[in-house]
């Protein structure tokens, strides 16, 4: 038997996203027929003890406390970046310059200028066969991928409305501690970049249109929080007597948007919607049809076909997206057996490995992620100027 090609991976960041990515790198070759075998070579974390423990627990062969080792080691082909946004540019630029493929979590950077440098570097690296992808993982939800197919097949007709909301509640308690996600210097923005960016990417990807203008409002409801004692998942723990520190990002974002082919968009994102754990929703209304999706029912897509006869019994149809004919689902379970959050990252790995091995275009590219970054910047600019209508092109440096 010929020796199969290996893709040796270094993961930078062993927290929430690092765990999700580790699971995906281990799982993808066991369910998908990949053209190369991922090898979990190196895990990098800031704390040596925690990095060593995470590498052992998550299945990585070695560990380091210095991300530069991921860039310089000969036994690394791809650098997977799962760190706060303030480090994305440095790591990605160094990795691309060293000839490594890159997978970078979203949002791509903390500013348009950083994202532009990363996108330019990725375009140059592509000439040498180097692939760079940004981790907007919700694109890999089978139900959303099916919705995109419906749009491409013109089942909706001309798109008129895009209605997107991403609602979480893990910051509802004012005693929830400060984490890096509440520090603008590290995260770039708050709810807007953390989850609103997903809605922006999903909307542009589904419709095939670009957001051209926004009018926005940002709000911070809790301006001080106790300083973190221990990070756990998205949040963590704080001592009863922990000193307070400033929250420097938004708790909630809301904006209207115009799309390049005339559609009207309404977007809302918050991490303070009490009772909503991970309600990532989008609805698209066209001339002859509509689709609606809610990640809290991630294996379902609602579809309305307005082209049929008026029988008095019309309404949205609930499609259970678990059949082998649906995107990605042939690799999983019998019809009717749903999948979960972790599968999106497995699909992401499968698509990325295939793109690297075959020379196909990897999406979302850094250029796609830069486009999202420009929308984020325009939203912030609009909110800072009393919701002034802000043209996305003005945010380009």
mmCIF file of C-alpha atoms in Angstrom:
data_model
loop_
_atom_site.group_PDB
_atom_site.id
_atom_site.type_symbol
_atom_site.label_atom_id
_atom_site.label_comp_id
_atom_site.label_asym_id
_atom_site.label_seq_id
_atom_site.Cartn_x
_atom_site.Cartn_y
_atom_site.Cartn_z
ATOM 1 C CA UNK A 1 0.000 0.000 0.000
ATOM 2 C CA UNK A 2 1.348 3.489 -0.844
ATOM 3 C CA UNK A 3 2.062 5.773 2.101
ATOM 4 C CA UNK A 4 -0.756 8.238 2.610
ATOM 5 C CA UNK A 5 0.005 11.930 2.786
ATOM 6 C CA UNK A 6 0.166 13.384 6.284
ATOM 7 C CA UNK A 7 -1.030 16.839 7.351
ATOM 8 C CA UNK A 8 0.766 17.714 10.585
ATOM 9 C CA UNK A 9 -1.164 20.198 12.674
ATOM 10 C CA UNK A 10 -0.253 22.611 15.461
ATOM 11 C CA UNK A 11 -3.100 24.010 17.545
ATOM 12 C CA UNK A 12 -2.548 27.364 19.260
ATOM 13 C CA UNK A 13 -5.018 27.689 22.139
ATOM 14 C CA UNK A 14 -6.437 24.899 24.279
ATOM 15 C CA UNK A 15 -9.616 26.529 25.613
ATOM 16 C CA UNK A 16 -13.213 26.248 24.429
ATOM 17 C CA UNK A 17 -12.415 26.537 20.719
ATOM 18 C CA UNK A 18 -9.238 24.496 21.090
ATOM 19 C CA UNK A 19 -11.260 21.613 22.475
ATOM 20 C CA UNK A 20 -13.762 21.842 19.611
ATOM 21 C CA UNK A 21 -11.003 21.918 17.011
ATOM 22 C CA UNK A 22 -9.119 19.049 18.678
ATOM 23 C CA UNK A 23 -12.235 16.890 18.536
ATOM 24 C CA UNK A 24 -12.631 17.742 14.859
ATOM 25 C CA UNK A 25 -9.044 16.913 13.911
ATOM 26 C CA UNK A 26 -9.379 13.529 15.647
ATOM 27 C CA UNK A 27 -12.825 12.748 14.238
ATOM 28 C CA UNK A 28 -12.773 13.915 10.617
ATOM 29 C CA UNK A 29 -10.547 11.131 9.197
ATOM 30 C CA UNK A 30 -12.681 8.504 10.933
ATOM 31 C CA UNK A 31 -15.903 9.563 9.219
ATOM 32 C CA UNK A 32 -14.762 11.291 6.008
ATOM 33 C CA UNK A 33 -12.587 9.820 3.275
ATOM 34 C CA UNK A 34 -9.906 12.512 3.444
ATOM 35 C CA UNK A 35 -7.098 12.808 0.885
ATOM 36 C CA UNK A 36 -4.587 13.304 3.722
ATOM 37 C CA UNK A 37 -4.348 12.100 7.309
ATOM 38 C CA UNK A 38 -4.299 14.802 10.008
ATOM 39 C CA UNK A 39 -1.588 14.311 12.618
ATOM 40 C CA UNK A 40 -2.009 16.120 15.936
ATOM 41 C CA UNK A 41 1.603 17.196 16.389
ATOM 42 C CA UNK A 42 1.639 20.141 18.781
ATOM 43 C CA UNK A 43 -0.628 22.038 21.170
ATOM 44 C CA UNK A 44 0.414 25.517 22.312
ATOM 45 C CA UNK A 45 -0.881 27.275 25.407
ATOM 46 C CA UNK A 46 0.320 30.235 27.447
ATOM 47 C CA UNK A 47 0.545 28.282 30.714
ATOM 48 C CA UNK A 48 3.028 25.348 30.503
ATOM 49 C CA UNK A 49 1.164 23.174 33.014
ATOM 50 C CA UNK A 50 -2.200 23.716 31.373
ATOM 51 C CA UNK A 51 -0.740 23.229 27.890
ATOM 52 C CA UNK A 52 0.815 19.913 28.860
ATOM 53 C CA UNK A 53 -2.406 18.719 30.475
ATOM 54 C CA UNK A 54 -4.518 19.821 27.499
ATOM 55 C CA UNK A 55 -2.200 18.105 25.015
ATOM 56 C CA UNK A 56 -2.480 14.860 26.950
ATOM 57 C CA UNK A 57 -6.246 15.106 27.364
ATOM 58 C CA UNK A 58 -7.036 16.180 23.799
ATOM 59 C CA UNK A 59 -4.689 13.818 21.978
ATOM 60 C CA UNK A 60 -1.769 16.002 20.886
ATOM 61 C CA UNK A 61 1.707 14.457 20.669
ATOM 62 C CA UNK A 62 3.606 17.415 22.103
ATOM 63 C CA UNK A 63 3.060 20.794 23.715
ATOM 64 C CA UNK A 64 4.694 24.207 23.974
ATOM 65 C CA UNK A 65 4.139 27.514 25.747
ATOM 66 C CA UNK A 66 5.404 29.558 22.768
ATOM 67 C CA UNK A 67 3.338 29.892 19.583
ATOM 68 C CA UNK A 68 6.503 30.622 17.604
ATOM 69 C CA UNK A 69 7.421 26.971 17.927
ATOM 70 C CA UNK A 70 4.334 26.085 15.890
ATOM 71 C CA UNK A 71 5.616 28.330 13.105
ATOM 72 C CA UNK A 72 9.249 27.193 13.101
ATOM 73 C CA UNK A 73 8.973 23.426 13.636
ATOM 74 C CA UNK A 74 9.571 21.194 10.629
ATOM 75 C CA UNK A 75 6.942 18.691 11.776
ATOM 76 C CA UNK A 76 4.109 21.218 11.375
ATOM 77 C CA UNK A 77 2.286 21.793 8.063
ATOM 78 C CA UNK A 78 -0.731 23.724 9.351
ATOM 79 C CA UNK A 79 -1.250 26.183 12.202
ATOM 80 C CA UNK A 80 -4.743 26.255 13.724
ATOM 81 C CA UNK A 81 -5.308 29.527 15.619
ATOM 82 C CA UNK A 82 -7.821 29.414 18.490
ATOM 83 C CA UNK A 83 -6.584 32.380 20.528
ATOM 84 C CA UNK A 84 -8.090 35.792 21.402
ATOM 85 C CA UNK A 85 -8.266 38.212 18.482
ATOM 86 C CA UNK A 86 -5.306 40.370 19.509
ATOM 87 C CA UNK A 87 -2.899 37.544 18.582
ATOM 88 C CA UNK A 88 -4.469 36.383 15.304
ATOM 89 C CA UNK A 89 -2.516 38.683 12.998
ATOM 90 C CA UNK A 90 0.932 37.991 14.461
ATOM 91 C CA UNK A 91 0.499 34.215 14.442
ATOM 92 C CA UNK A 92 -1.163 33.989 11.026
ATOM 93 C CA UNK A 93 1.315 36.299 9.292
ATOM 94 C CA UNK A 94 4.279 34.406 10.750
ATOM 95 C CA UNK A 95 2.783 31.042 9.811
ATOM 96 C CA UNK A 96 2.038 32.076 6.226
ATOM 97 C CA UNK A 97 5.528 33.534 5.846
ATOM 98 C CA UNK A 98 6.928 30.180 7.021
ATOM 99 C CA UNK A 99 4.932 28.306 4.384
ATOM 100 C CA UNK A 100 2.329 26.846 6.759
ATOM 101 C CA UNK A 101 -1.354 26.466 5.960
ATOM 102 C CA UNK A 102 -3.548 28.416 8.394
ATOM 103 C CA UNK A 103 -6.960 27.943 9.964
ATOM 104 C CA UNK A 104 -7.867 31.027 12.016
ATOM 105 C CA UNK A 105 -10.891 31.414 14.266
ATOM 106 C CA UNK A 106 -13.293 34.306 13.706
ATOM 107 C CA UNK A 107 -13.411 37.224 13.619
ATOM 108 C CA UNK A 108 -10.241 37.297 11.559
ATOM 109 C CA UNK A 109 -8.617 40.178 13.447
ATOM 110 C CA UNK A 110 -9.274 43.079 15.790
ATOM 111 C CA UNK A 111 -9.204 45.739 13.072
ATOM 112 C CA UNK A 112 -9.674 46.206 9.359
ATOM 113 C CA UNK A 113 -5.993 47.105 8.967
ATOM 114 C CA UNK A 114 -4.887 43.819 10.559
ATOM 115 C CA UNK A 115 -7.386 41.843 8.505
ATOM 116 C CA UNK A 116 -6.177 43.504 5.304
ATOM 117 C CA UNK A 117 -2.590 42.507 6.040
ATOM 118 C CA UNK A 118 -3.680 38.948 6.726
ATOM 119 C CA UNK A 119 -5.766 38.764 3.563
ATOM 120 C CA UNK A 120 -2.938 40.141 1.441
ATOM 121 C CA UNK A 121 -0.490 37.649 2.954
ATOM 122 C CA UNK A 122 -2.919 34.795 2.300
ATOM 123 C CA UNK A 123 -3.312 35.814 -1.343
ATOM 124 C CA UNK A 124 0.455 35.851 -1.800
ATOM 125 C CA UNK A 125 0.855 32.497 -0.047
ATOM 126 C CA UNK A 126 -1.806 30.973 -2.287
ATOM 127 C CA UNK A 127 0.567 31.377 -5.234
ATOM 128 C CA UNK A 128 2.757 28.753 -3.523
ATOM 129 C CA UNK A 129 -0.129 26.413 -2.762
ATOM 130 C CA UNK A 130 -0.618 27.585 0.829
ATOM 131 C CA UNK A 131 -4.231 27.592 2.033
ATOM 132 C CA UNK A 132 -5.728 30.000 4.577
ATOM 133 C CA UNK A 133 -9.271 29.623 5.931
ATOM 134 C CA UNK A 134 -11.247 31.529 8.565
ATOM 135 C CA UNK A 135 -13.358 29.479 10.966
ATOM 136 C CA UNK A 136 -16.913 30.652 10.419
ATOM 137 C CA UNK A 137 -18.056 27.178 11.381
ATOM 138 C CA UNK A 138 -21.826 27.744 11.117
ATOM 139 C CA UNK A 139 -21.429 27.565 7.346
ATOM 140 C CA UNK A 140 -20.943 23.835 7.930
ATOM 141 C CA UNK A 141 -24.399 23.323 9.456
ATOM 142 C CA UNK A 142 -26.156 20.943 7.031
ATOM 143 C CA UNK A 143 -29.475 22.807 7.305
ATOM 144 C CA UNK A 144 -27.824 26.136 6.460
ATOM 145 C CA UNK A 145 -25.890 24.545 3.617
ATOM 146 C CA UNK A 146 -29.202 23.234 2.296
ATOM 147 C CA UNK A 147 -30.683 26.733 2.572
ATOM 148 C CA UNK A 148 -27.808 28.057 0.469
ATOM 149 C CA UNK A 149 -28.557 25.397 -2.147
ATOM 150 C CA UNK A 150 -32.175 26.583 -2.255
ATOM 151 C CA UNK A 151 -31.006 30.172 -2.817
ATOM 152 C CA UNK A 152 -28.594 29.065 -5.555
ATOM 153 C CA UNK A 153 -31.392 27.077 -7.229
ATOM 154 C CA UNK A 154 -33.516 30.266 -7.189
ATOM 155 C CA UNK A 155 -36.242 28.636 -5.096
ATOM 156 C CA UNK A 156 -36.692 31.922 -3.228
ATOM 157 C CA UNK A 157 -36.571 34.266 -6.208
ATOM 158 C CA UNK A 158 -35.254 37.766 -5.737
ATOM 159 C CA UNK A 159 -34.332 38.252 -2.080
ATOM 160 C CA UNK A 160 -36.084 41.097 -0.285
ATOM 161 C CA UNK A 161 -35.501 40.574 3.442
ATOM 162 C CA UNK A 162 -32.720 39.149 5.614
ATOM 163 C CA UNK A 163 -33.612 38.877 9.299
ATOM 164 C CA UNK A 164 -30.826 37.626 11.565
ATOM 165 C CA UNK A 165 -30.445 37.430 15.330
ATOM 166 C CA UNK A 166 -27.943 35.709 17.576
ATOM 167 C CA UNK A 167 -29.121 35.547 21.180
ATOM 168 C CA UNK A 168 -27.228 34.209 24.201
ATOM 169 C CA UNK A 169 -27.634 34.793 27.943
ATOM 170 C CA UNK A 170 -24.341 33.842 29.597
ATOM 171 C CA UNK A 171 -23.622 37.459 30.612
ATOM 172 C CA UNK A 172 -27.078 38.212 32.020
ATOM 173 C CA UNK A 173 -25.837 37.977 35.627
ATOM 174 C CA UNK A 174 -23.963 41.211 36.493
ATOM 175 C CA UNK A 175 -21.658 39.132 38.717
ATOM 176 C CA UNK A 176 -20.463 37.087 35.755
ATOM 177 C CA UNK A 177 -16.719 37.789 35.745
ATOM 178 C CA UNK A 178 -14.517 39.685 33.346
ATOM 179 C CA UNK A 179 -12.971 37.459 30.711
ATOM 180 C CA UNK A 180 -10.896 38.333 27.680
ATOM 181 C CA UNK A 181 -14.110 38.521 25.659
ATOM 182 C CA UNK A 182 -15.032 41.653 27.657
ATOM 183 C CA UNK A 183 -11.719 43.404 27.008
ATOM 184 C CA UNK A 184 -11.655 45.406 23.768
ATOM 185 C CA UNK A 185 -7.850 45.301 23.607
ATOM 186 C CA UNK A 186 -7.958 41.495 23.376
ATOM 187 C CA UNK A 187 -11.313 40.789 21.733
ATOM 188 C CA UNK A 188 -11.638 43.779 19.393
ATOM 189 C CA UNK A 189 -15.346 44.110 20.173
ATOM 190 C CA UNK A 190 -17.932 42.377 22.329
ATOM 191 C CA UNK A 191 -21.135 40.722 21.230
ATOM 192 C CA UNK A 192 -20.737 42.340 17.822
ATOM 193 C CA UNK A 193 -17.547 40.504 16.886
ATOM 194 C CA UNK A 194 -18.092 37.417 19.022
ATOM 195 C CA UNK A 195 -21.475 36.316 17.679
ATOM 196 C CA UNK A 196 -22.739 39.134 15.453
ATOM 197 C CA UNK A 197 -19.901 38.354 13.064
ATOM 198 C CA UNK A 198 -21.395 34.886 12.538
ATOM 199 C CA UNK A 199 -24.719 36.430 11.482
ATOM 200 C CA UNK A 200 -22.977 38.784 9.057
ATOM 201 C CA UNK A 201 -20.970 35.993 7.457
ATOM 202 C CA UNK A 202 -23.971 33.663 7.271
ATOM 203 C CA UNK A 203 -26.179 36.333 5.697
ATOM 204 C CA UNK A 204 -23.646 37.277 3.025
ATOM 205 C CA UNK A 205 -22.799 33.636 2.284
ATOM 206 C CA UNK A 206 -26.423 32.476 2.074
ATOM 207 C CA UNK A 207 -27.603 35.323 -0.126
ATOM 208 C CA UNK A 208 -24.485 35.668 -2.271
ATOM 209 C CA UNK A 209 -24.770 39.419 -1.641
ATOM 210 C CA UNK A 210 -22.592 41.859 0.259
ATOM 211 C CA UNK A 211 -23.734 44.309 2.908
ATOM 212 C CA UNK A 212 -23.127 47.818 1.569
ATOM 213 C CA UNK A 213 -24.545 50.176 4.223
ATOM 214 C CA UNK A 214 -25.411 49.895 7.925
ATOM 215 C CA UNK A 215 -27.117 51.999 10.586
ATOM 216 C CA UNK A 216 -26.284 50.722 14.045
ATOM 217 C CA UNK A 217 -26.625 50.964 17.809
ATOM 218 C CA UNK A 218 -24.355 49.343 20.419
ATOM 219 C CA UNK A 219 -25.196 49.062 24.111
ATOM 220 C CA UNK A 220 -23.262 48.046 27.239
ATOM 221 C CA UNK A 221 -25.663 47.229 30.080
ATOM 222 C CA UNK A 222 -23.122 46.205 32.735
ATOM 223 C CA UNK A 223 -20.102 48.501 32.722
ATOM 224 C CA UNK A 224 -18.132 46.839 35.553
ATOM 225 C CA UNK A 225 -17.698 43.204 36.507
ATOM 226 C CA UNK A 226 -15.643 41.239 39.077
ATOM 227 C CA UNK A 227 -12.209 40.223 37.899
ATOM 228 C CA UNK A 228 -11.820 36.620 36.805
ATOM 229 C CA UNK A 229 -10.458 33.987 39.169
ATOM 230 C CA UNK A 230 -10.755 30.947 36.890
ATOM 231 C CA UNK A 231 -11.763 30.599 33.233
ATOM 232 C CA UNK A 232 -14.448 27.972 32.603
ATOM 233 C CA UNK A 233 -15.943 27.658 29.114
ATOM 234 C CA UNK A 234 -17.115 31.036 27.841
ATOM 235 C CA UNK A 235 -17.160 32.556 31.320
ATOM 236 C CA UNK A 236 -15.685 31.496 34.611
ATOM 237 C CA UNK A 237 -15.591 32.167 38.330
ATOM 238 C CA UNK A 238 -14.841 35.201 40.467
ATOM 239 C CA UNK A 239 -14.218 35.364 44.203
ATOM 240 C CA UNK A 240 -16.895 37.022 46.331
ATOM 241 C CA UNK A 241 -14.488 39.830 47.189
ATOM 242 C CA UNK A 242 -13.002 40.155 43.685
ATOM 243 C CA UNK A 243 -12.329 43.777 42.669
ATOM 244 C CA UNK A 244 -14.364 45.211 39.823
ATOM 245 C CA UNK A 245 -12.888 46.008 36.442
ATOM 246 C CA UNK A 246 -14.284 47.907 33.444
ATOM 247 C CA UNK A 247 -16.189 46.256 30.623
ATOM 248 C CA UNK A 248 -14.805 47.881 27.468
ATOM 249 C CA UNK A 249 -16.975 46.192 24.823
ATOM 250 C CA UNK A 250 -20.627 46.087 23.802
ATOM 251 C CA UNK A 251 -23.173 43.778 25.422
ATOM 252 C CA UNK A 252 -25.632 44.109 22.552
ATOM 253 C CA UNK A 253 -25.661 45.248 18.930
ATOM 254 C CA UNK A 254 -28.531 46.076 16.595
ATOM 255 C CA UNK A 255 -28.365 47.387 13.043
ATOM 256 C CA UNK A 256 -30.178 47.624 9.767
ATOM 257 C CA UNK A 257 -28.339 46.876 6.553
ATOM 258 C CA UNK A 258 -28.653 47.311 2.817
ATOM 259 C CA UNK A 259 -27.415 44.528 0.539
ATOM 260 C CA UNK A 260 -25.720 44.845 -2.823
ATOM 261 C CA UNK A 261 -28.755 43.629 -4.795
ATOM 262 C CA UNK A 262 -31.356 45.604 -2.858
ATOM 263 C CA UNK A 263 -32.307 43.336 0.049
ATOM 264 C CA UNK A 264 -33.039 44.900 3.443
ATOM 265 C CA UNK A 265 -31.374 43.365 6.485
ATOM 266 C CA UNK A 266 -32.184 43.559 10.202
ATOM 267 C CA UNK A 267 -29.565 42.216 12.638
ATOM 268 C CA UNK A 268 -29.519 41.774 16.414
ATOM 269 C CA UNK A 269 -26.877 40.198 18.645
ATOM 270 C CA UNK A 270 -26.732 40.011 22.422
ATOM 271 C CA UNK A 271 -25.222 37.917 25.191
ATOM 272 C CA UNK A 272 -27.887 39.151 27.621
ATOM 273 C CA UNK A 273 -31.123 37.641 26.233
ATOM 274 C CA UNK A 274 -32.303 35.857 29.369
ATOM 275 C CA UNK A 275 -33.285 32.269 28.580
ATOM 276 C CA UNK A 276 -31.725 32.147 25.119
ATOM 277 C CA UNK A 277 -28.684 29.881 25.301
ATOM 278 C CA UNK A 278 -27.517 29.799 21.694
ATOM 279 C CA UNK A 279 -30.340 31.025 19.491
ATOM 280 C CA UNK A 280 -28.558 31.693 16.204
ATOM 281 C CA UNK A 281 -31.406 32.490 13.825
ATOM 282 C CA UNK A 282 -31.779 33.673 10.269
ATOM 283 C CA UNK A 283 -34.739 34.060 7.924
ATOM 284 C CA UNK A 284 -34.581 35.040 4.266
ATOM 285 C CA UNK A 285 -37.703 36.135 2.374
ATOM 286 C CA UNK A 286 -37.740 36.176 -1.401
ATOM 287 C CA UNK A 287 -40.333 36.893 -4.060
ATOM 288 C CA UNK A 288 -41.494 33.287 -4.288
ATOM 289 C CA UNK A 289 -40.114 31.544 -1.211
ATOM 290 C CA UNK A 290 -38.548 31.799 2.227
ATOM 291 C CA UNK A 291 -36.166 29.841 4.444
ATOM 292 C CA UNK A 292 -35.829 30.072 8.223
ATOM 293 C CA UNK A 293 -33.281 28.474 10.567
ATOM 294 C CA UNK A 294 -32.678 28.395 14.324
ATOM 295 C CA UNK A 295 -29.563 26.687 15.662
ATOM 296 C CA UNK A 296 -31.458 25.599 18.771
ATOM 297 C CA UNK A 297 -33.163 23.240 16.275
ATOM 298 C CA UNK A 298 -30.064 22.778 14.164
ATOM 299 C CA UNK A 299 -31.223 19.664 12.302
ATOM 300 C CA UNK A 300 -34.255 21.447 10.855
ATOM 301 C CA UNK A 301 -34.825 23.959 8.074
ATOM 302 C CA UNK A 302 -38.132 25.715 7.517
ATOM 303 C CA UNK A 303 -39.009 26.325 3.872
ATOM 304 C CA UNK A 304 -41.989 28.070 2.306
ATOM 305 C CA UNK A 305 -42.674 27.596 -1.404
ATOM 306 C CA UNK A 306 -44.981 30.357 -2.609
ATOM 307 C CA UNK A 307 -45.211 29.076 -6.177
ATOM 308 C CA UNK A 308 -47.888 26.462 -5.575
ATOM 309 C CA UNK A 309 -51.668 26.835 -5.897
ATOM 310 C CA UNK A 310 -53.590 28.700 -3.199
ATOM 311 C CA UNK A 311 -55.340 25.847 -1.373
ATOM 312 C CA UNK A 312 -55.881 27.543 1.961
ATOM 313 C CA UNK A 313 -53.408 25.165 3.628
ATOM 314 C CA UNK A 314 -50.154 26.915 2.826
ATOM 315 C CA UNK A 315 -47.398 27.355 5.384
ATOM 316 C CA UNK A 316 -43.774 26.707 6.148
ATOM 317 C CA UNK A 317 -42.596 23.129 5.650
ATOM 318 C CA UNK A 318 -40.264 21.648 8.294
ATOM 319 C CA UNK A 319 -37.437 19.768 6.600
ATOM 320 C CA UNK A 320 -35.575 17.333 8.806
ATOM 321 C CA UNK A 321 -32.047 17.700 7.422
ATOM 322 C CA UNK A 322 -30.767 14.228 8.266
ATOM 323 C CA UNK A 323 -30.997 12.396 4.928
ATOM 324 C CA UNK A 324 -27.896 11.174 3.066
ATOM 325 C CA UNK A 325 -28.784 13.543 0.195
ATOM 326 C CA UNK A 326 -28.353 16.539 2.497
ATOM 327 C CA UNK A 327 -24.978 18.309 2.809
ATOM 328 C CA UNK A 328 -22.437 16.320 4.887
ATOM 329 C CA UNK A 329 -25.060 13.904 6.249
ATOM 330 C CA UNK A 330 -24.103 10.838 4.206
ATOM 331 C CA UNK A 331 -21.037 10.471 6.438
ATOM 332 C CA UNK A 332 -23.007 10.242 9.670
ATOM 333 C CA UNK A 333 -26.025 8.340 10.957
ATOM 334 C CA UNK A 334 -29.201 6.767 9.561
ATOM 335 C CA UNK A 335 -31.950 9.166 8.509
ATOM 336 C CA UNK A 336 -33.589 10.884 11.450
ATOM 337 C CA UNK A 337 -30.554 10.671 13.739
ATOM 338 C CA UNK A 338 -29.441 14.255 14.313
ATOM 339 C CA UNK A 339 -25.986 15.716 14.721
ATOM 340 C CA UNK A 340 -24.633 18.374 17.129
ATOM 341 C CA UNK A 341 -22.470 21.455 17.499
ATOM 342 C CA UNK A 342 -19.173 19.566 17.356
ATOM 343 C CA UNK A 343 -19.964 18.182 13.910
ATOM 344 C CA UNK A 344 -19.622 21.629 12.327
ATOM 345 C CA UNK A 345 -15.927 21.657 13.182
ATOM 346 C CA UNK A 346 -15.500 18.151 11.809
ATOM 347 C CA UNK A 347 -17.064 19.304 8.537
ATOM 348 C CA UNK A 348 -14.726 22.311 8.593
ATOM 349 C CA UNK A 349 -11.683 20.072 8.922
ATOM 350 C CA UNK A 350 -12.911 17.776 6.148
ATOM 351 C CA UNK A 351 -13.404 20.704 3.764
ATOM 352 C CA UNK A 352 -10.060 22.268 4.688
ATOM 353 C CA UNK A 353 -8.033 19.060 4.292
ATOM 354 C CA UNK A 354 -9.678 18.400 0.929
ATOM 355 C CA UNK A 355 -8.899 21.932 -0.257
ATOM 356 C CA UNK A 356 -5.256 21.616 0.765
ATOM 357 C CA UNK A 357 -4.822 18.226 -0.898
ATOM 358 C CA UNK A 358 -6.708 18.953 -4.113
ATOM 359 C CA UNK A 359 -5.925 22.630 -4.674
ATOM 360 C CA UNK A 360 -9.586 23.617 -4.390
ATOM 361 C CA UNK A 361 -10.550 27.018 -3.022
ATOM 362 C CA UNK A 362 -11.006 27.012 0.749
ATOM 363 C CA UNK A 363 -13.943 29.054 2.025
ATOM 364 C CA UNK A 364 -14.420 31.240 3.881
ATOM 365 C CA UNK A 365 -11.126 32.692 2.735
ATOM 366 C CA UNK A 366 -9.272 35.453 4.554
ATOM 367 C CA UNK A 367 -10.717 37.788 1.914
ATOM 368 C CA UNK A 368 -14.242 36.680 2.889
ATOM 369 C CA UNK A 369 -13.393 37.249 6.551
ATOM 370 C CA UNK A 370 -11.960 40.682 5.733
ATOM 371 C CA UNK A 371 -15.306 41.571 4.194
ATOM 372 C CA UNK A 372 -17.002 40.693 7.493
ATOM 373 C CA UNK A 373 -14.396 42.760 9.355
ATOM 374 C CA UNK A 374 -15.283 45.799 7.255
ATOM 375 C CA UNK A 375 -18.946 45.406 8.190
ATOM 376 C CA UNK A 376 -18.015 45.149 11.890
ATOM 377 C CA UNK A 377 -15.998 48.364 11.602
ATOM 378 C CA UNK A 378 -18.858 50.150 9.846
ATOM 379 C CA UNK A 379 -21.298 49.073 12.563
ATOM 380 C CA UNK A 380 -18.997 50.501 15.248
ATOM 381 C CA UNK A 381 -18.526 53.721 13.269
ATOM 382 C CA UNK A 382 -22.267 54.137 12.790
ATOM 383 C CA UNK A 383 -23.037 53.495 16.450
ATOM 384 C CA UNK A 384 -20.397 56.037 17.500
ATOM 385 C CA UNK A 385 -22.024 58.660 15.267
ATOM 386 C CA UNK A 386 -25.657 58.421 16.432
ATOM 387 C CA UNK A 387 -26.525 55.574 14.048
ATOM 388 C CA UNK A 388 -25.428 57.454 10.948
ATOM 389 C CA UNK A 389 -25.904 55.446 7.778
ATOM 390 C CA UNK A 390 -22.373 54.224 7.070
ATOM 391 C CA UNK A 391 -21.160 52.951 3.716
ATOM 392 C CA UNK A 392 -18.983 49.848 4.116
ATOM 393 C CA UNK A 393 -16.561 51.155 1.481
ATOM 394 C CA UNK A 394 -15.607 54.073 3.734
ATOM 395 C CA UNK A 395 -14.155 51.622 6.236
ATOM 396 C CA UNK A 396 -11.575 50.326 3.776
ATOM 397 C CA UNK A 397 -8.061 51.567 4.356
#
